[in-house]
Amino acid sequence: MMSAQVITEAEVALGHLELLTDELRSRGWRVEVAAPGDRWPCATVANPEMPAFNETVIAVLEQADRSWSFYYGWGERIAPCADVARTVALLGRVLSTRRDA
């Protein structure tokens, strides 16, 4: 008898965060991922030049079309999880230390 492995939405969210984390770290950003059993997985993204500039990012399943999107911790949508480059660019703007970014 084969056992079926059930992948939870939290595990899917964590997978999306890990892809985002890999891309951010490859560009020099500081990222800490947390996936405690009692809370939704999240990533804290920090500007390497000013670690006090940081944002929490989560991956959320959109109920309307069942696609996944990245959101800031306060609930504003960033971009679809399928568009990691756009997410990285938008986070870069929010976390920039330069006024002209």
Coordinates of N, CA, C and O in Angstrom, one line a residue:
M1 N 0.8 -1.2 0.0 CA 0.0 0.0 0.0 C 0.9 1.2 0.0 O 1.8 1.4 0.8
M2 N 0.6 2.2 -0.9 CA 1.4 3.4 -1.0 C 0.8 4.4 0.0 O -0.4 4.5 0.1
S3 N 1.7 5.2 0.6 CA 1.2 6.3 1.5 C 1.2 7.5 0.7 O 2.1 7.8 -0.1
A4 N 0.2 8.3 0.9 CA 0.1 9.6 0.2 C 0.6 10.7 1.1 O 0.2 10.8 2.3
Q5 N 1.5 11.5 0.6 CA 2.0 12.6 1.4 C 1.2 13.8 1.1 O 1.0 14.2 0.0
V6 N 0.6 14.4 2.1 CA -0.2 15.6 2.0 C 0.7 16.8 2.2 O 1.4 16.9 3.2
I7 N 0.7 17.7 1.2 CA 1.5 18.9 1.4 C 0.5 20.0 1.8 O -0.5 20.3 1.1
T8 N 0.8 20.6 2.9 CA -0.1 21.7 3.4 C 0.1 23.0 2.7 O 1.2 23.2 2.1
E9 N -0.9 23.9 2.8 CA -0.7 25.2 2.3 C 0.5 25.9 2.9 O 1.2 26.6 2.2
A10 N 0.7 25.7 4.2 CA 1.9 26.3 4.8 C 3.2 25.8 4.2 O 4.1 26.6 4.1
E11 N 3.3 24.6 3.8 CA 4.5 24.0 3.2 C 4.7 24.6 1.8 O 5.8 24.9 1.4
V12 N 3.6 24.8 1.1 CA 3.7 25.4 -0.2 C 4.1 26.9 -0.1 O 5.0 27.3 -0.8
A13 N 3.6 27.6 0.9 CA 4.0 29.0 1.2 C 5.5 29.0 1.5 O 6.2 29.9 1.0
L14 N 5.9 28.1 2.3 CA 7.4 28.1 2.7 C 8.2 27.8 1.4 O 9.3 28.4 1.3
G15 N 7.8 27.0 0.5 CA 8.5 26.7 -0.7 C 8.7 28.0 -1.5 O 9.7 28.3 -2.1
H16 N 7.6 28.8 -1.6 CA 7.7 30.0 -2.4 C 8.6 31.0 -1.7 O 9.4 31.7 -2.3
L17 N 8.6 31.1 -0.4 CA 9.5 31.9 0.4 C 10.9 31.5 0.2 O 11.8 32.4 0.1
E18 N 11.2 30.2 0.1 CA 12.6 29.8 -0.1 C 13.1 30.2 -1.5 O 14.3 30.5 -1.6
L19 N 12.3 30.1 -2.5 CA 12.7 30.6 -3.8 C 13.0 32.1 -3.8 O 14.0 32.5 -4.3
L20 N 12.1 32.8 -3.1 CA 12.4 34.3 -3.0 C 13.7 34.5 -2.2 O 14.5 35.4 -2.6
T21 N 13.8 33.8 -1.1 CA 15.0 33.9 -0.3 C 16.3 33.7 -1.1 O 17.3 34.4 -1.0
D22 N 16.3 32.6 -1.9 CA 17.5 32.3 -2.7 C 17.8 33.5 -3.6 O 19.0 33.8 -3.7
E23 N 16.9 34.0 -4.2 CA 17.1 35.2 -5.2 C 17.6 36.4 -4.4 O 18.5 37.1 -4.8
L24 N 17.0 36.7 -3.3 CA 17.4 37.9 -2.5 C 18.8 37.7 -2.0 O 19.6 38.6 -2.1
R25 N 19.1 36.5 -1.5 CA 20.5 36.3 -0.9 C 21.5 36.4 -2.0 O 22.6 36.8 -1.8
S26 N 21.2 35.9 -3.2 CA 22.1 36.0 -4.3 C 22.4 37.4 -4.7 O 23.5 37.7 -5.3
R27 N 21.6 38.4 -4.3 CA 21.8 39.8 -4.6 C 22.3 40.5 -3.4 O 22.4 41.7 -3.4
G28 N 22.7 39.8 -2.3 CA 23.3 40.4 -1.1 C 22.3 40.8 0.0 O 22.8 41.4 1.0
W29 N 21.0 40.5 -0.2 CA 20.1 40.9 0.9 C 20.2 39.9 2.0 O 20.5 38.8 1.8
R30 N 19.8 40.4 3.2 CA 19.7 39.6 4.4 C 18.3 39.1 4.5 O 17.4 39.9 4.5
V31 N 18.2 37.8 4.7 CA 16.8 37.2 4.8 C 16.8 36.1 5.9 O 17.7 35.3 5.9
E32 N 15.8 36.2 6.7 CA 15.6 35.2 7.8 C 14.2 34.6 7.5 O 13.3 35.3 7.5
V33 N 14.2 33.3 7.4 CA 12.9 32.6 7.2 C 12.5 31.9 8.5 O 13.3 31.3 9.1
A34 N 11.2 32.1 8.9 CA 10.7 31.5 10.1 C 9.5 30.7 9.7 O 8.6 31.2 9.0
A35 N 9.4 29.4 10.2 CA 8.3 28.6 9.9 C 7.9 27.8 11.2 O 7.9 26.6 11.2
P36 N 7.5 28.6 12.3 CA 7.1 27.9 13.5 C 5.8 27.2 13.3 O 5.0 27.6 12.5
G37 N 5.7 26.1 13.9 CA 4.5 25.2 13.7 C 3.2 25.9 14.0 O 2.1 25.5 13.5
D38 N 3.2 26.9 14.9 CA 1.9 27.6 15.3 C 1.6 28.9 14.5 O 0.6 29.5 14.8
R39 N 2.5 29.2 13.6 CA 2.3 30.5 12.8 C 2.6 30.2 11.3 O 3.3 29.3 11.0
W40 N 2.1 31.2 10.5 CA 2.3 31.1 9.0 C 3.7 31.4 8.7 O 4.3 32.3 9.3
P41 N 4.4 30.7 7.8 CA 5.8 30.9 7.4 C 5.9 32.4 6.9 O 5.1 32.9 6.2
C42 N 7.0 33.0 7.3 CA 7.3 34.3 6.8 C 8.8 34.5 6.6 O 9.6 33.7 7.2
A43 N 9.2 35.5 5.9 CA 10.6 35.9 5.7 C 10.7 37.3 6.1 O 9.9 38.2 5.7
T44 N 11.8 37.6 6.8 CA 12.1 39.0 7.2 C 13.3 39.4 6.3 O 14.4 38.7 6.3
V45 N 13.1 40.4 5.4 CA 14.0 40.8 4.4 C 14.6 42.1 4.9 O 13.9 43.1 5.2
A46 N 15.9 42.2 5.0 CA 16.6 43.4 5.4 C 17.6 43.9 4.4 O 18.3 43.2 3.7
N47 N 17.7 45.3 4.4 CA 18.7 45.9 3.5 C 20.0 45.7 4.2 O 20.3 45.9 5.3
P48 N 21.0 45.1 3.4 CA 22.3 44.8 4.0 C 23.1 46.0 4.4 O 23.9 45.9 5.3
E49 N 22.8 47.2 3.8 CA 23.5 48.4 4.2 C 22.9 49.0 5.5 O 23.5 49.8 6.2
M50 N 21.6 48.7 5.7 CA 20.9 49.3 6.9 C 19.9 48.2 7.4 O 18.7 48.3 7.0
P51 N 20.4 47.3 8.2 CA 19.5 46.2 8.6 C 18.2 46.6 9.3 O 17.3 45.9 9.4
A52 N 18.2 47.8 9.9 CA 17.0 48.3 10.5 C 15.9 48.5 9.5 O 14.7 48.5 9.8
F53 N 16.2 48.6 8.2 CA 15.2 48.7 7.1 C 14.9 47.3 6.8 O 15.6 46.6 6.1
N54 N 13.7 46.8 7.3 CA 13.3 45.4 7.0 C 11.8 45.3 6.8 O 11.1 46.2 7.3
E55 N 11.4 44.3 6.1 CA 10.0 44.0 5.9 C 9.8 42.5 6.1 O 10.6 41.7 5.7
T56 N 8.6 42.2 6.5 CA 8.2 40.8 6.6 C 7.4 40.5 5.4 O 6.5 41.3 4.9
V57 N 7.6 39.3 4.8 CA 7.0 38.9 3.6 C 6.4 37.5 3.8 O 7.0 36.7 4.5
I58 N 5.1 37.3 3.3 CA 4.5 36.0 3.4 C 4.0 35.7 2.0 O 3.8 36.5 1.2
A59 N 3.7 34.4 1.8 CA 3.1 33.9 0.6 C 1.7 33.5 0.9 O 1.5 32.8 1.9
V60 N 0.8 33.9 0.1 CA -0.7 33.7 0.4 C -1.3 33.1 -0.9 O -1.1 33.5 -2.0
L61 N -2.2 32.1 -0.6 CA -3.0 31.5 -1.7 C -4.2 32.4 -1.9 O -5.0 32.7 -1.0
E62 N -4.3 32.9 -3.2 CA -5.4 33.8 -3.6 C -6.6 33.0 -3.7 O -6.6 32.0 -4.5
Q63 N -7.7 33.3 -3.0 CA -8.9 32.5 -3.1 C -9.6 32.6 -4.4 O -10.2 31.7 -4.9
A64 N -9.5 33.8 -5.1 CA -10.2 34.0 -6.3 C -9.8 33.0 -7.4 O -10.6 32.4 -8.1
D65 N -8.5 32.8 -7.6 CA -8.0 32.0 -8.7 C -7.0 30.9 -8.3 O -6.5 30.2 -9.1
R66 N -6.8 30.7 -7.0 CA -6.0 29.7 -6.4 C -4.5 29.8 -6.8 O -3.7 28.9 -6.8
S67 N -4.1 31.1 -7.2 CA -2.7 31.3 -7.5 C -2.0 31.8 -6.2 O -2.7 32.2 -5.2
W68 N -0.7 31.9 -6.1 CA 0.0 32.4 -4.9 C 0.6 33.7 -5.2 O 1.1 34.0 -6.3
S69 N 0.6 34.6 -4.1 CA 1.2 35.9 -4.2 C 2.0 36.2 -3.0 O 1.7 35.7 -1.9
F70 N 3.0 37.0 -3.1 CA 3.7 37.5 -2.0 C 3.0 38.8 -1.4 O 2.5 39.6 -2.2
Y71 N 3.0 38.9 -0.1 CA 2.4 40.1 0.6 C 3.4 40.6 1.6 O 4.1 39.8 2.2
Y72 N 3.3 41.9 1.9 CA 4.0 42.4 3.0 C 3.2 42.0 4.3 O 2.0 41.6 4.2
G73 N 3.9 42.0 5.4 CA 3.3 41.5 6.6 C 2.1 42.3 7.0 O 1.2 41.7 7.7
W74 N 1.9 43.5 6.6 CA 0.8 44.3 6.9 C -0.4 44.1 6.0 O -1.5 44.6 6.2
G75 N -0.2 43.2 5.0 CA -1.4 42.8 4.2 C -1.4 43.4 2.7 O -2.3 43.0 2.0
E76 N -0.5 44.2 2.3 CA -0.5 44.7 1.0 C 0.2 43.7 0.0 O 1.3 43.2 0.3
R77 N -0.4 43.5 -1.1 CA 0.1 42.5 -2.1 C 1.3 43.1 -2.7 O 1.3 44.3 -3.1
I78 N 2.4 42.3 -2.9 CA 3.6 42.7 -3.6 C 3.5 42.3 -5.1 O 3.5 43.2 -6.0
A79 N 3.5 41.0 -5.3 CA 3.4 40.5 -6.7 C 3.1 39.0 -6.6 O 3.2 38.4 -5.6
P80 N 2.8 38.4 -7.8 CA 2.6 36.9 -7.8 C 3.9 36.2 -7.5 O 5.0 36.6 -7.8
C81 N 3.8 35.1 -6.8 CA 4.9 34.3 -6.5 C 5.7 33.8 -7.7 O 6.9 33.6 -7.7
A82 N 4.9 33.7 -8.8 CA 5.6 33.3 -10.1 C 6.5 34.4 -10.6 O 7.3 34.1 -11.5
D83 N 6.4 35.6 -10.1 CA 7.2 36.7 -10.6 C 8.2 37.1 -9.5 O 8.1 38.2 -8.9
V84 N 9.2 36.3 -9.2 CA 10.1 36.6 -8.1 C 10.9 37.8 -8.4 O 11.2 38.6 -7.6
A85 N 11.3 38.0 -9.7 CA 12.1 39.2 -10.1 C 11.4 40.5 -9.8 O 12.0 41.4 -9.3
R86 N 10.1 40.5 -10.1 CA 9.3 41.7 -9.8 C 9.2 41.9 -8.2 O 9.3 43.1 -7.8
T87 N 9.0 40.9 -7.5 CA 9.0 40.9 -6.1 C 10.3 41.5 -5.5 O 10.3 42.4 -4.7
V88 N 11.4 41.0 -6.0 CA 12.7 41.5 -5.6 C 12.9 43.0 -5.9 O 13.3 43.8 -5.0
A89 N 12.4 43.4 -7.1 CA 12.6 44.8 -7.5 C 11.7 45.7 -6.6 O 12.2 46.7 -6.1
L90 N 10.5 45.3 -6.3 CA 9.6 46.1 -5.4 C 10.1 46.1 -4.0 O 10.1 47.2 -3.3
L91 N 10.6 45.0 -3.5 CA 11.2 45.0 -2.1 C 12.5 46.0 -2.1 O 12.7 46.7 -1.1
G92 N 13.2 45.9 -3.2 CA 14.4 46.8 -3.3 C 14.0 48.3 -3.2 O 14.7 49.1 -2.5
R93 N 12.9 48.6 -3.8 CA 12.5 50.0 -3.7 C 12.0 50.4 -2.3 O 12.4 51.5 -1.8
V94 N 11.3 49.5 -1.7 CA 10.8 49.8 -0.4 C 11.9 49.9 0.7 O 11.9 50.7 1.6
L95 N 12.9 49.0 0.5 CA 14.0 49.0 1.5 C 15.2 49.8 1.1 O 16.2 49.6 1.7
S96 N 15.1 50.6 0.1 CA 16.3 51.3 -0.4 C 16.6 52.4 0.7 O 15.8 53.0 1.3
T97 N 17.9 52.7 0.7 CA 18.4 53.7 1.6 C 18.6 55.0 0.8 O 18.8 56.1 1.4
R98 N 18.4 55.0 -0.5 CA 18.5 56.2 -1.3 C 17.1 56.7 -1.6 O 16.2 56.0 -1.9
R99 N 17.0 58.0 -1.6 CA 15.8 58.7 -1.9 C 15.4 58.6 -3.4 O 14.2 58.7 -3.7
D100 N 16.4 58.4 -4.2 CA 16.2 58.4 -5.7 C 15.9 57.0 -6.2 O 15.8 56.9 -7.4
A101 N 15.8 56.0 -5.4 CA 15.6 54.6 -5.8 C 14.2 54.4 -6.3 O 13.3 55.1 -5.9

